[in-house]
Amino acid sequence: MAEADEGKVEVVIVGAGLAGLSAAYVLAQAGVDTVVVERGDYPGAKNVTGGRVYMAPLRHYLPGLWDDAPFERHVTRETLTMMAEDASTAITLDSGRFRDEPYHSYTLLRGTFDRWFGDKVAEAGAFVLPKYRADNVIMEDGRVVGIVMGEEDEIRADVVVAADGVLSLIAEKAGLRKAQEPGHYAVSAKEVIELPAKSIEQRFNLGPDEGAAQLYFGALTKGMLGGGFLYTNKESISLGIVVGIGSLLEKEPKLEVHELLEDFKGRPEIRNLIAEGETVEYSAHVIPEGGIRAVPRLYSDGIVVIGEAAGLGLNVLLTVRGMEFAVASGVMAAEAIKEARERQDYSASSLARYQELLAESFVLKDLETFRHVLDFMENPRLFGYYPQAVCDIFTDLMWIDEKPKPKISSTVIRKGLSKFGKWATVRDALRVLRI
Amino acid sequence: MNIEAKLGLDVFKIDEEPHIIIDQEICKACEEKYCLYVCPAKLYTVNRETGDMEVECSGCLECGTCRIACIHGALDWNYARGGFGIQYRFG
């Protein structure tokens, strides 16, 4: 028994992303003996965001931690763009509230951000072990009692926290999740494009440290579920495209994500924003899109699943969220583990407290509220017909030629009826009411 | 900018040991061959001489799209070993 206890810790966390590091931070502060295993050379080495993080959940769940965090820019302009083949219509919100401190959201890059967070976690007293890949869980009498790394190494623990990202091989091996359905996930490809801060601020009409967040949907994904994103960092732009894997498999003729990204970059709406910029990194990441339906079992004897490993992400077209869920779920898992530790009971019934906490919070409540959003977004008209129709009507209103111009109301009514006065549109409108 | 040039910008620590193993028997029976075009790094190819499916693991972005797209289960898929594979500087 003494031998088995050697090298045993109280908690082993697989994955130094935002979820794993948040859990580790809370546990370490409570004096819990915690190890974080990370397969990359440093926390962040394997991590990709779009991205931007919304701050209120972070401040609520880990107060006081973020003051010196290496965020890029606080977002002051939000833009949603509908793209037709040869036109686009954009809506921008520039609100005074976005300029009030504490700021609403920040852009960030995970390579720098997660490394900073890893240092904070180490300062708090957890041990972060980079360059180790967790390959499997150790099961004894039906309960998880640790992890295996490579041929020889293992770490035994009271609890294993699966924070190993969207594919969560650990949750799968512990029997908490079945094979992943293509329809519940999207693939994203992104470039980081360097530009001087001054150019970014001029091109996007921003003050120093102010940032823009822009989402695009329509012709850029050729009718497939997905869209584009652009976030301004201090001295770079994160530009990418997201496509549902299920849509990609069904699409004829076949299309490739990296080509869609090139086409997107070539559009006049984007081309001028990134002109003279230098691409310095290309990345790809799978995103959970299945909402509440793709959430696996979240706990079992000796294990909990957090962050993207738990399928926690939510894209509702206007906002794309994930990192907030990661931090919140990590903190709640840690709280549940602390309570289990007081009871010295790490069984499933004891760790069920984690799910209770999640269910009471915005995490599972928001996933439940937006349960039908994927059904709504799987509609090809959203990515083809509607953006085109809106751009066509707008073009008619703006276009001046030598002929007498009809009344604005007449153009809107006539065109609007011809484009939207259809049974399919009424059905789609009714679907909007469900989200 | 083509995909090879893009991958050339990334930092990879190359492992001799491939982390994705392909079951050729399953691939031969597969009609869809989704892997050929879902990979955002375009790493899957059919060997013209042998007809085998091949994957160039050294340029893998470790996103897992192929693992989800391979509905026939031909991939014994793992991440690159600890300390190997893509190392994002920006992410």
Short mmCIF file of C-alpha atoms in Angstrom, two decimals:
data_model
loop_
_atom_site.label_atom_id
_atom_site.label_comp_id
_atom_site.label_asym_id
_atom_site.label_seq_id
_atom_site.Cartn_x
_atom_site.Cartn_y
_atom_site.Cartn_z
CA MET A 1 0.00 0.00 0.00
CA ALA A 2 2.84 2.35 0.86
CA GLU A 3 4.29 1.74 -2.59
CA ALA A 4 1.04 2.52 -4.32
CA ASP A 5 0.76 5.76 -2.37
CA GLU A 6 4.16 6.90 -3.50
CA GLY A 7 3.68 9.30 -6.37
CA LYS A 8 0.03 9.61 -5.55
CA VAL A 9 -1.51 13.06 -5.51
CA GLU A 10 -4.94 14.26 -4.53
CA VAL A 11 -5.93 15.62 -7.93
CA VAL A 12 -4.42 15.11 -11.37
CA ILE A 13 -5.68 17.42 -14.11
CA VAL A 14 -5.17 16.44 -17.74
CA GLY A 15 -4.63 19.53 -19.88
CA ALA A 16 -3.32 23.01 -19.09
CA GLY A 17 -5.99 24.98 -20.92
CA LEU A 18 -8.30 27.51 -19.33
CA ALA A 19 -10.53 24.85 -17.74
CA GLY A 20 -7.70 22.77 -16.29
CA LEU A 21 -5.72 25.77 -15.09
CA SER A 22 -8.80 27.34 -13.47
CA ALA A 23 -9.51 24.13 -11.56
CA ALA A 24 -5.85 23.85 -10.58
CA TYR A 25 -5.74 27.44 -9.37
CA VAL A 26 -8.69 27.01 -7.01
CA LEU A 27 -7.45 23.65 -5.72
CA ALA A 28 -3.90 24.89 -5.17
CA GLN A 29 -5.17 27.91 -3.25
CA ALA A 30 -7.07 25.55 -0.96
CA GLY A 31 -3.89 23.58 -0.34
CA VAL A 32 -4.97 20.55 -2.36
CA ASP A 33 -2.06 18.53 -3.74
CA THR A 34 -2.58 19.06 -7.49
CA VAL A 35 -0.67 18.15 -10.66
CA VAL A 36 -1.53 19.48 -14.13
CA VAL A 37 -0.26 17.30 -16.99
CA GLU A 38 0.25 19.14 -20.28
CA ARG A 39 1.38 17.49 -23.52
CA GLY A 40 2.73 20.70 -25.06
CA ASP A 41 6.10 22.30 -24.31
CA TYR A 42 4.26 24.92 -22.22
CA PRO A 43 0.65 25.71 -21.33
CA GLY A 44 -0.89 27.15 -24.50
CA ALA A 45 1.36 25.26 -26.92
CA LYS A 46 -1.60 23.17 -28.13
CA ASN A 47 -4.37 25.67 -27.50
CA VAL A 48 -6.26 27.76 -30.03
CA THR A 49 -8.97 30.38 -29.69
CA GLY A 50 -10.80 32.56 -32.22
CA GLY A 51 -10.68 34.73 -30.07
CA ARG A 52 -12.22 36.73 -27.51
CA VAL A 53 -13.28 36.11 -23.94
CA TYR A 54 -16.19 37.71 -22.07
CA MET A 55 -14.99 39.00 -18.72
CA ALA A 56 -17.96 38.97 -16.33
CA PRO A 57 -17.91 35.19 -15.82
CA LEU A 58 -14.12 35.23 -15.37
CA ARG A 59 -14.29 38.00 -12.76
CA HIS A 60 -17.11 36.25 -10.97
CA TYR A 61 -15.49 32.83 -10.76
CA LEU A 62 -11.86 33.88 -10.26
CA PRO A 63 -12.01 37.38 -8.77
CA GLY A 64 -8.82 39.39 -8.62
CA LEU A 65 -6.82 37.12 -10.90
CA TRP A 66 -7.03 39.00 -14.17
CA ASP A 67 -5.55 42.44 -13.46
CA ASP A 68 -2.15 41.70 -14.97
CA ALA A 69 -3.30 39.11 -17.53
CA PRO A 70 -1.84 39.50 -21.02
CA PHE A 71 -5.05 40.32 -22.87
CA GLU A 72 -4.73 41.91 -26.29
CA ARG A 73 -7.44 44.60 -26.76
CA HIS A 74 -10.76 45.33 -25.07
CA VAL A 75 -13.52 45.10 -27.65
CA THR A 76 -15.34 48.38 -28.35
CA ARG A 77 -16.87 47.58 -31.74
CA GLU A 78 -18.98 44.55 -32.58
CA THR A 79 -19.83 43.89 -36.20
CA LEU A 80 -22.02 41.24 -37.79
CA THR A 81 -21.74 40.95 -41.56
CA MET A 82 -24.07 39.08 -43.91
CA MET A 83 -22.19 38.10 -47.02
CA ALA A 84 -23.76 37.58 -50.43
CA GLU A 85 -21.77 36.47 -53.49
CA ASP A 86 -20.81 39.96 -54.57
CA ALA A 87 -22.05 42.19 -51.76
CA SER A 88 -22.34 42.31 -48.01
CA THR A 89 -24.42 44.09 -45.40
CA ALA A 90 -22.96 44.82 -41.99
CA ILE A 91 -24.37 45.93 -38.67
CA THR A 92 -21.99 47.53 -36.19
CA LEU A 93 -22.57 48.23 -32.53
CA ASP A 94 -20.24 50.83 -31.09
CA SER A 95 -21.45 51.38 -27.55
CA GLY A 96 -20.23 53.61 -24.75
CA ARG A 97 -20.74 50.65 -22.44
CA PHE A 98 -17.90 48.85 -24.22
CA ARG A 99 -15.57 51.68 -23.14
CA ASP A 100 -16.56 51.55 -19.47
CA GLU A 101 -14.27 49.74 -17.07
CA PRO A 102 -14.21 46.95 -16.16
CA TYR A 103 -14.28 46.04 -19.83
CA HIS A 104 -16.88 43.69 -21.28
CA SER A 105 -14.59 41.47 -23.34
CA TYR A 106 -10.99 41.15 -24.51
CA THR A 107 -9.30 39.62 -27.53
CA LEU A 108 -6.44 37.27 -26.68
CA LEU A 109 -3.90 34.77 -27.98
CA ARG A 110 -3.61 31.52 -26.09
CA GLY A 111 0.10 30.98 -26.62
CA THR A 112 0.86 33.94 -24.37
CA PHE A 113 -2.27 33.88 -22.25
CA ASP A 114 -2.18 30.27 -21.10
CA ARG A 115 1.52 30.46 -20.37
CA TRP A 116 0.85 33.41 -18.05
CA PHE A 117 -2.00 31.47 -16.42
CA GLY A 118 0.23 28.42 -15.99
CA ASP A 119 2.74 30.58 -14.10
CA LYS A 120 -0.05 31.87 -11.83
CA VAL A 121 -1.14 28.32 -11.10
CA ALA A 122 2.42 27.29 -10.30
CA GLU A 123 2.78 30.31 -7.96
CA ALA A 124 -0.42 29.23 -6.22
CA GLY A 125 1.23 25.89 -5.50
CA ALA A 126 0.07 23.39 -8.13
CA PHE A 127 2.64 21.46 -10.10
CA VAL A 128 2.44 21.97 -13.87
CA LEU A 129 4.13 19.14 -15.75
CA PRO A 130 4.68 19.97 -19.44
CA LYS A 131 5.68 17.57 -22.24
CA TYR A 132 3.68 14.68 -20.83
CA ARG A 133 0.77 13.15 -22.69
CA ALA A 134 -1.84 11.32 -20.65
CA ASP A 135 -2.65 8.18 -22.61
CA ASN A 136 -5.22 6.44 -20.53
CA VAL A 137 -6.97 6.27 -17.19
CA ILE A 138 -6.17 3.62 -14.60
CA MET A 139 -9.36 1.80 -13.65
CA GLU A 140 -9.70 -0.27 -10.49
CA ASP A 141 -12.99 -1.87 -9.46
CA GLY A 142 -14.83 0.32 -11.95
CA ARG A 143 -13.43 3.57 -10.65
CA VAL A 144 -10.82 5.90 -12.06
CA VAL A 145 -7.74 5.99 -9.83
CA GLY A 146 -5.18 7.76 -11.98
CA ILE A 147 -3.65 8.22 -15.41
CA VAL A 148 -1.03 6.46 -17.52
CA MET A 149 1.57 8.43 -19.48
CA GLY A 150 3.55 6.55 -22.12
CA GLU A 151 4.91 3.08 -21.40
CA GLU A 152 6.05 3.53 -17.84
CA ASP A 153 4.78 6.59 -16.09
CA GLU A 154 1.62 6.84 -14.11
CA ILE A 155 0.11 9.25 -11.64
CA ARG A 156 -2.39 7.96 -9.13
CA ALA A 157 -4.89 10.39 -7.67
CA ASP A 158 -8.12 10.64 -5.69
CA VAL A 159 -9.67 12.44 -8.65
CA VAL A 160 -8.78 12.77 -12.31
CA VAL A 161 -9.98 15.95 -13.99
CA ALA A 162 -10.39 15.52 -17.76
CA ALA A 163 -9.58 18.95 -19.17
CA ASP A 164 -8.01 17.56 -22.32
CA GLY A 165 -9.99 19.53 -24.84
CA VAL A 166 -12.77 18.97 -27.32
CA LEU A 167 -11.78 15.43 -28.33
CA SER A 168 -11.33 14.34 -24.69
CA LEU A 169 -9.75 10.97 -25.21
CA ILE A 170 -9.64 10.71 -21.41
CA ALA A 171 -13.44 11.03 -21.04
CA GLU A 172 -13.83 8.51 -23.85
CA LYS A 173 -11.44 6.03 -22.25
CA ALA A 174 -13.18 6.42 -18.90
CA GLY A 175 -16.40 5.43 -20.68
CA LEU A 176 -18.12 8.79 -20.25
CA ARG A 177 -18.59 9.52 -23.93
CA LYS A 178 -19.24 7.59 -27.14
CA ALA A 179 -17.84 8.35 -30.59
CA GLN A 180 -18.31 11.97 -31.62
CA GLU A 181 -20.91 12.79 -34.29
CA PRO A 182 -19.72 15.00 -37.18
CA GLY A 183 -22.95 17.03 -36.93
CA HIS A 184 -22.08 18.16 -33.41
CA TYR A 185 -18.70 19.71 -34.23
CA ALA A 186 -17.19 22.34 -36.48
CA VAL A 187 -13.66 22.76 -37.75
CA SER A 188 -11.99 26.14 -37.64
CA ALA A 189 -8.89 27.33 -39.47
CA LYS A 190 -7.22 30.57 -38.46
CA GLU A 191 -4.34 32.80 -39.42
CA VAL A 192 -2.59 35.27 -37.18
CA ILE A 193 -1.64 38.21 -39.40
CA GLU A 194 0.80 40.77 -38.08
CA LEU A 195 0.21 44.48 -38.63
CA PRO A 196 1.50 47.55 -36.78
CA ALA A 197 -0.80 48.72 -33.97
CA LYS A 198 -1.28 52.08 -35.71
CA SER A 199 -2.52 50.41 -38.91
CA ILE A 200 -4.97 48.28 -36.96
CA GLU A 201 -6.32 51.29 -35.10
CA GLN A 202 -6.72 53.32 -38.31
CA ARG A 203 -8.28 50.54 -40.35
CA PHE A 204 -10.81 49.59 -37.70
CA ASN A 205 -11.41 53.08 -36.29
CA LEU A 206 -10.08 52.23 -32.84
CA GLY A 207 -8.35 54.10 -30.07
CA PRO A 208 -5.22 52.73 -28.39
CA ASP A 209 -5.94 49.31 -26.82
CA GLU A 210 -9.47 49.32 -28.26
CA GLY A 211 -10.43 46.31 -30.32
CA ALA A 212 -12.88 45.14 -32.95
CA ALA A 213 -14.73 41.83 -33.09
CA GLN A 214 -16.31 40.92 -36.41
CA LEU A 215 -18.39 37.89 -37.30
CA TYR A 216 -19.39 36.98 -40.86
CA PHE A 217 -21.94 34.57 -42.26
CA GLY A 218 -23.30 33.78 -45.68
CA ALA A 219 -21.66 33.09 -49.01
CA LEU A 220 -18.22 32.53 -47.50
CA THR A 221 -19.25 29.03 -46.35
CA LYS A 222 -21.11 28.24 -49.60
CA GLY A 223 -24.35 27.30 -47.87
CA MET A 224 -22.64 25.26 -45.17
CA LEU A 225 -23.16 25.82 -41.45
CA GLY A 226 -20.41 28.16 -40.29
CA GLY A 227 -18.97 31.60 -40.72
CA GLY A 228 -15.94 33.79 -40.46
CA PHE A 229 -14.37 35.77 -37.66
CA LEU A 230 -11.92 38.59 -37.28
CA TYR A 231 -10.50 39.83 -33.98
CA THR A 232 -7.95 42.59 -33.59
CA ASN A 233 -5.03 41.88 -31.26
CA LYS A 234 -2.43 44.46 -30.19
CA GLU A 235 -0.23 43.97 -33.24
CA SER A 236 -2.00 41.29 -35.21
CA ILE A 237 -5.34 40.19 -36.57
CA SER A 238 -6.85 36.78 -35.92
CA LEU A 239 -8.78 35.85 -39.04
CA GLY A 240 -10.51 32.56 -39.52
CA ILE A 241 -13.33 30.48 -40.82
CA VAL A 242 -15.54 27.87 -39.14
CA VAL A 243 -17.47 25.11 -40.94
CA GLY A 244 -19.66 22.37 -39.50
CA ILE A 245 -17.95 19.01 -40.03
CA GLY A 246 -21.31 17.41 -40.81
CA SER A 247 -22.01 20.07 -43.50
CA LEU A 248 -18.53 19.62 -44.92
CA LEU A 249 -19.03 15.86 -45.31
CA GLU A 250 -22.35 16.32 -47.10
CA LYS A 251 -21.26 19.14 -49.39
CA GLU A 252 -21.09 18.50 -53.14
CA PRO A 253 -18.86 19.37 -54.88
CA LYS A 254 -16.31 18.86 -52.11
CA LEU A 255 -14.74 21.94 -50.53
CA GLU A 256 -11.74 22.33 -48.25
CA VAL A 257 -11.55 24.61 -45.24
CA HIS A 258 -8.13 26.05 -46.04
CA GLU A 259 -9.39 27.01 -49.51
CA LEU A 260 -12.52 28.65 -48.07
CA LEU A 261 -10.22 30.67 -45.82
CA GLU A 262 -8.16 31.80 -48.81
CA ASP A 263 -11.34 32.82 -50.66
CA PHE A 264 -12.53 34.70 -47.58
CA LYS A 265 -9.20 36.55 -47.35
CA GLY A 266 -9.52 37.50 -51.00
CA ARG A 267 -12.91 39.16 -50.63
CA PRO A 268 -12.75 42.97 -50.89
CA GLU A 269 -14.33 43.31 -47.42
CA ILE A 270 -11.34 41.48 -45.90
CA ARG A 271 -8.53 42.05 -48.39
CA ASN A 272 -8.11 45.73 -47.53
CA LEU A 273 -8.21 45.12 -43.80
CA ILE A 274 -5.25 42.73 -43.92
CA ALA A 275 -3.29 44.36 -46.77
CA GLU A 276 0.48 44.39 -46.13
CA GLY A 277 -0.07 42.15 -43.14
CA GLU A 278 2.22 39.19 -42.65
CA THR A 279 0.78 35.82 -41.73
CA VAL A 280 2.88 34.39 -38.89
CA GLU A 281 0.90 31.32 -37.84
CA TYR A 282 -1.74 28.96 -39.19
CA SER A 283 -3.84 26.96 -36.74
CA ALA A 284 -6.86 24.69 -36.65
CA HIS A 285 -9.24 23.67 -33.94
CA VAL A 286 -12.41 21.64 -33.55
CA ILE A 287 -15.30 23.47 -31.86
CA PRO A 288 -18.25 21.86 -30.09
CA GLU A 289 -21.52 22.98 -31.74
CA GLY A 290 -23.88 20.32 -30.44
CA GLY A 291 -24.90 22.32 -27.38
CA ILE A 292 -26.53 20.47 -24.53
CA ARG A 293 -27.05 17.39 -26.73
CA ALA A 294 -23.32 16.84 -27.15
CA VAL A 295 -22.47 17.13 -23.46
CA PRO A 296 -21.11 13.78 -22.21
CA ARG A 297 -21.56 12.33 -18.75
CA LEU A 298 -19.79 14.88 -16.60
CA TYR A 299 -18.60 12.74 -13.71
CA SER A 300 -18.15 9.22 -12.52
CA ASP A 301 -16.28 7.47 -9.70
CA GLY A 302 -12.97 9.35 -9.39
CA ILE A 303 -13.33 11.57 -12.45
CA VAL A 304 -14.92 14.84 -13.62
CA VAL A 305 -14.95 16.35 -17.12
CA ILE A 306 -14.61 20.13 -17.68
CA GLY A 307 -14.31 22.78 -20.40
CA GLU A 308 -14.38 21.77 -24.04
CA ALA A 309 -13.79 18.18 -22.99
CA ALA A 310 -17.33 18.43 -21.60
CA GLY A 311 -18.59 19.93 -24.88
CA LEU A 312 -19.06 23.31 -23.23
CA GLY A 313 -19.26 25.87 -25.99
CA LEU A 314 -22.04 27.92 -27.50
CA ASN A 315 -22.32 29.59 -30.88
CA VAL A 316 -25.52 31.54 -31.41
CA LEU A 317 -24.38 33.41 -34.53
CA LEU A 318 -24.19 36.75 -32.68
CA THR A 319 -21.87 35.56 -29.95
CA VAL A 320 -19.41 32.67 -29.86
CA ARG A 321 -18.50 31.49 -26.39
CA GLY A 322 -16.31 28.80 -24.89
CA MET A 323 -13.55 30.13 -22.67
CA GLU A 324 -16.03 31.50 -20.13
CA PHE A 325 -17.54 28.04 -19.83
CA ALA A 326 -14.06 26.56 -19.44
CA VAL A 327 -13.13 28.83 -16.55
CA ALA A 328 -16.51 28.52 -14.82
CA SER A 329 -16.66 24.73 -15.16
CA GLY A 330 -13.06 24.41 -13.92
CA VAL A 331 -13.84 26.46 -10.82
CA MET A 332 -17.05 24.56 -10.12
CA ALA A 333 -15.31 21.20 -10.52
CA ALA A 334 -12.67 22.40 -8.06
CA GLU A 335 -15.35 23.49 -5.57
CA ALA A 336 -17.03 20.10 -5.86
CA ILE A 337 -13.69 18.33 -5.37
CA LYS A 338 -12.98 20.42 -2.26
CA GLU A 339 -16.31 19.33 -0.81
CA ALA A 340 -15.64 15.70 -1.75
CA ARG A 341 -12.26 16.01 -0.03
CA GLU A 342 -13.91 17.13 3.20
CA ARG A 343 -16.06 14.02 3.05
CA GLN A 344 -13.11 11.92 1.83
CA ASP A 345 -15.55 10.50 -0.68
CA TYR A 346 -14.66 10.72 -4.37
CA SER A 347 -17.41 8.44 -5.59
CA ALA A 348 -19.79 9.42 -8.38
CA SER A 349 -22.52 10.35 -5.91
CA SER A 350 -20.14 12.69 -4.10
CA LEU A 351 -18.78 14.27 -7.30
CA ALA A 352 -22.35 14.73 -8.57
CA ARG A 353 -22.12 18.05 -6.74
CA TYR A 354 -20.16 19.33 -9.77
CA GLN A 355 -23.12 18.75 -12.08
CA GLU A 356 -25.44 20.40 -9.54
CA LEU A 357 -23.25 23.51 -9.48
CA LEU A 358 -23.08 23.60 -13.29
CA ALA A 359 -26.85 23.19 -13.57
CA GLU A 360 -27.43 26.15 -11.24
CA SER A 361 -25.03 28.35 -13.20
CA PHE A 362 -25.09 30.05 -16.60
CA VAL A 363 -23.15 27.14 -18.07
CA LEU A 364 -25.85 24.49 -18.33
CA LYS A 365 -28.66 27.05 -18.20
CA ASP A 366 -27.39 28.79 -21.35
CA LEU A 367 -26.81 25.49 -23.15
CA GLU A 368 -30.38 24.51 -22.26
CA THR A 369 -31.85 27.89 -23.32
CA PHE A 370 -30.17 27.63 -26.72
CA ARG A 371 -30.94 23.94 -27.15
CA HIS A 372 -32.51 24.54 -30.60
CA VAL A 373 -29.94 26.93 -32.01
CA LEU A 374 -28.15 24.23 -34.00
CA ASP A 375 -31.42 23.20 -35.71
CA PHE A 376 -31.89 26.84 -36.65
CA MET A 377 -28.35 27.22 -37.95
CA GLU A 378 -28.35 24.00 -39.96
CA ASN A 379 -30.59 25.83 -42.43
CA PRO A 380 -28.68 26.41 -45.72
CA ARG A 381 -30.89 29.44 -46.50
CA LEU A 382 -29.20 31.24 -43.60
CA PHE A 383 -25.85 30.94 -45.37
CA GLY A 384 -27.03 31.60 -48.91
CA TYR A 385 -30.51 32.82 -49.69
CA TYR A 386 -31.11 35.30 -46.84
CA PRO A 387 -27.81 37.20 -46.94
CA GLN A 388 -28.25 37.46 -50.72
CA ALA A 389 -31.85 38.69 -50.35
CA VAL A 390 -30.90 41.36 -47.80
CA CYS A 391 -28.01 42.57 -49.96
CA ASP A 392 -30.23 42.64 -53.07
CA ILE A 393 -32.87 44.81 -51.38
CA PHE A 394 -30.22 47.11 -49.95
CA THR A 395 -28.57 47.43 -53.35
CA ASP A 396 -31.91 48.39 -54.95
CA LEU A 397 -32.40 51.09 -52.34
CA MET A 398 -28.90 52.52 -52.78
CA TRP A 399 -28.62 52.28 -56.55
CA ILE A 400 -29.26 55.39 -58.60
CA ASP A 401 -29.62 55.17 -62.35
CA GLU A 402 -31.13 57.38 -65.06
CA LYS A 403 -34.67 56.04 -64.60
CA PRO A 404 -37.27 57.43 -62.16
CA LYS A 405 -36.76 55.88 -58.72
CA PRO A 406 -39.69 54.08 -57.04
CA LYS A 407 -40.64 55.01 -53.51
CA ILE A 408 -38.49 53.48 -50.79
CA SER A 409 -41.58 51.90 -49.25
CA SER A 410 -42.59 50.45 -52.59
CA THR A 411 -39.11 48.91 -53.14
CA VAL A 412 -39.04 47.46 -49.64
CA ILE A 413 -42.57 46.03 -49.85
CA ARG A 414 -42.34 44.75 -53.41
CA LYS A 415 -38.88 43.24 -53.05
CA GLY A 416 -39.49 42.11 -49.52
CA LEU A 417 -42.64 40.23 -50.48
CA SER A 418 -41.01 38.61 -53.49
CA LYS A 419 -38.04 37.45 -51.44
CA PHE A 420 -39.54 36.76 -48.03
CA GLY A 421 -43.23 36.14 -48.78
CA LYS A 422 -42.78 32.40 -48.96
CA TRP A 423 -43.90 29.49 -46.88
CA ALA A 424 -40.24 28.48 -46.24
CA THR A 425 -39.52 31.94 -44.88
CA VAL A 426 -42.51 31.83 -42.56
CA ARG A 427 -41.32 28.46 -41.27
CA ASP A 428 -37.81 29.82 -40.77
CA ALA A 429 -39.22 32.85 -38.95
CA LEU A 430 -41.11 30.55 -36.62
CA ARG A 431 -37.87 28.70 -35.93
CA VAL A 432 -36.28 31.99 -34.88
CA LEU A 433 -38.85 32.15 -32.10
CA ARG A 434 -37.39 28.97 -30.62
CA ILE A 435 -33.94 30.44 -30.05
CA MET B 1 -0.87 31.42 -50.01
CA ASN B 2 -0.98 27.66 -50.35
CA ILE B 3 -1.35 25.25 -47.49
CA GLU B 4 2.26 24.03 -47.57
CA ALA B 5 3.50 27.61 -47.17
CA LYS B 6 1.12 28.14 -44.26
CA LEU B 7 2.31 25.03 -42.45
CA GLY B 8 5.86 26.27 -43.05
CA LEU B 9 5.10 29.18 -40.69
CA ASP B 10 4.28 26.91 -37.77
CA VAL B 11 6.64 25.42 -35.21
CA PHE B 12 6.59 21.62 -35.25
CA LYS B 13 8.73 19.31 -33.16
CA ILE B 14 8.91 16.29 -35.38
CA ASP B 15 8.49 12.82 -33.94
CA GLU B 16 9.65 9.83 -35.98
CA GLU B 17 6.79 7.84 -34.51
CA PRO B 18 3.48 8.58 -36.28
CA HIS B 19 0.61 9.42 -33.93
CA ILE B 20 -2.15 8.50 -36.38
CA ILE B 21 -2.27 4.88 -37.54
CA ILE B 22 -4.48 4.03 -40.53
CA ASP B 23 -6.26 0.70 -40.97
CA GLN B 24 -5.80 0.17 -44.72
CA GLU B 25 -8.41 -2.58 -44.89
CA ILE B 26 -11.12 -0.18 -43.70
CA CYS B 27 -9.88 2.55 -46.07
CA LYS B 28 -10.01 0.23 -49.08
CA ALA B 29 -13.67 -0.45 -48.40
CA CYS B 30 -14.44 3.24 -47.72
CA GLU B 31 -16.25 5.05 -50.54
CA GLU B 32 -16.40 8.53 -49.04
CA LYS B 33 -12.75 9.07 -48.07
CA TYR B 34 -13.73 12.21 -46.18
CA CYS B 35 -10.21 12.49 -44.74
CA LEU B 36 -8.88 13.61 -48.13
CA TYR B 37 -10.57 16.99 -47.90
CA VAL B 38 -11.65 17.66 -44.28
CA CYS B 39 -8.10 17.98 -42.96
CA PRO B 40 -7.38 21.72 -42.64
CA ALA B 41 -3.70 20.94 -43.25
CA LYS B 42 -4.45 18.67 -46.24
CA LEU B 43 -2.28 15.86 -44.92
CA TYR B 44 -4.12 12.82 -46.30
CA THR B 45 -3.27 11.40 -49.72
CA VAL B 46 -3.75 8.14 -51.55
CA ASN B 47 -0.44 6.61 -52.59
CA ARG B 48 -0.63 6.30 -56.38
CA GLU B 49 1.41 3.13 -56.54
CA THR B 50 0.10 1.12 -53.61
CA GLY B 51 -3.38 2.66 -53.31
CA ASP B 52 -2.80 3.01 -49.56
CA MET B 53 -4.15 5.95 -47.59
CA GLU B 54 -1.28 7.96 -46.15
CA VAL B 55 -1.11 10.76 -43.61
CA GLU B 56 1.79 13.15 -43.12
CA CYS B 57 1.78 13.34 -39.32
CA SER B 58 4.65 15.82 -39.13
CA GLY B 59 2.39 18.68 -40.27
CA CYS B 60 -0.54 17.74 -38.05
CA LEU B 61 -2.30 20.63 -36.29
CA GLU B 62 -3.80 18.10 -33.83
CA CYS B 63 -7.31 19.46 -34.31
CA GLY B 64 -9.00 16.03 -34.56
CA THR B 65 -11.27 16.81 -37.52
CA CYS B 66 -10.24 13.58 -39.29
CA ARG B 67 -10.96 11.56 -36.16
CA ILE B 68 -14.54 12.89 -36.09
CA ALA B 69 -15.00 12.70 -39.87
CA CYS B 70 -13.76 9.10 -40.20
CA ILE B 71 -17.13 7.50 -39.54
CA HIS B 72 -15.80 4.04 -40.38
CA GLY B 73 -13.25 4.10 -37.58
CA ALA B 74 -10.13 3.55 -39.67
CA LEU B 75 -7.98 5.82 -37.54
CA ASP B 76 -6.13 4.82 -34.42
CA TRP B 77 -5.81 8.46 -33.52
CA ASN B 78 -3.73 10.01 -30.80
CA TYR B 79 -2.17 13.36 -30.13
CA ALA B 80 1.55 13.74 -30.79
CA ARG B 81 3.63 12.40 -27.91
CA GLY B 82 4.38 14.74 -25.03
CA GLY B 83 6.88 17.40 -26.10
CA PHE B 84 6.34 16.72 -29.82
CA GLY B 85 4.09 18.00 -32.58
CA ILE B 86 2.70 21.48 -33.17
CA GLN B 87 3.79 24.12 -30.66
CA TYR B 88 1.61 27.19 -31.14
CA ARG B 89 3.34 30.48 -30.37
CA PHE B 90 0.20 32.59 -30.84
CA GLY B 91 -2.77 30.21 -30.73
#
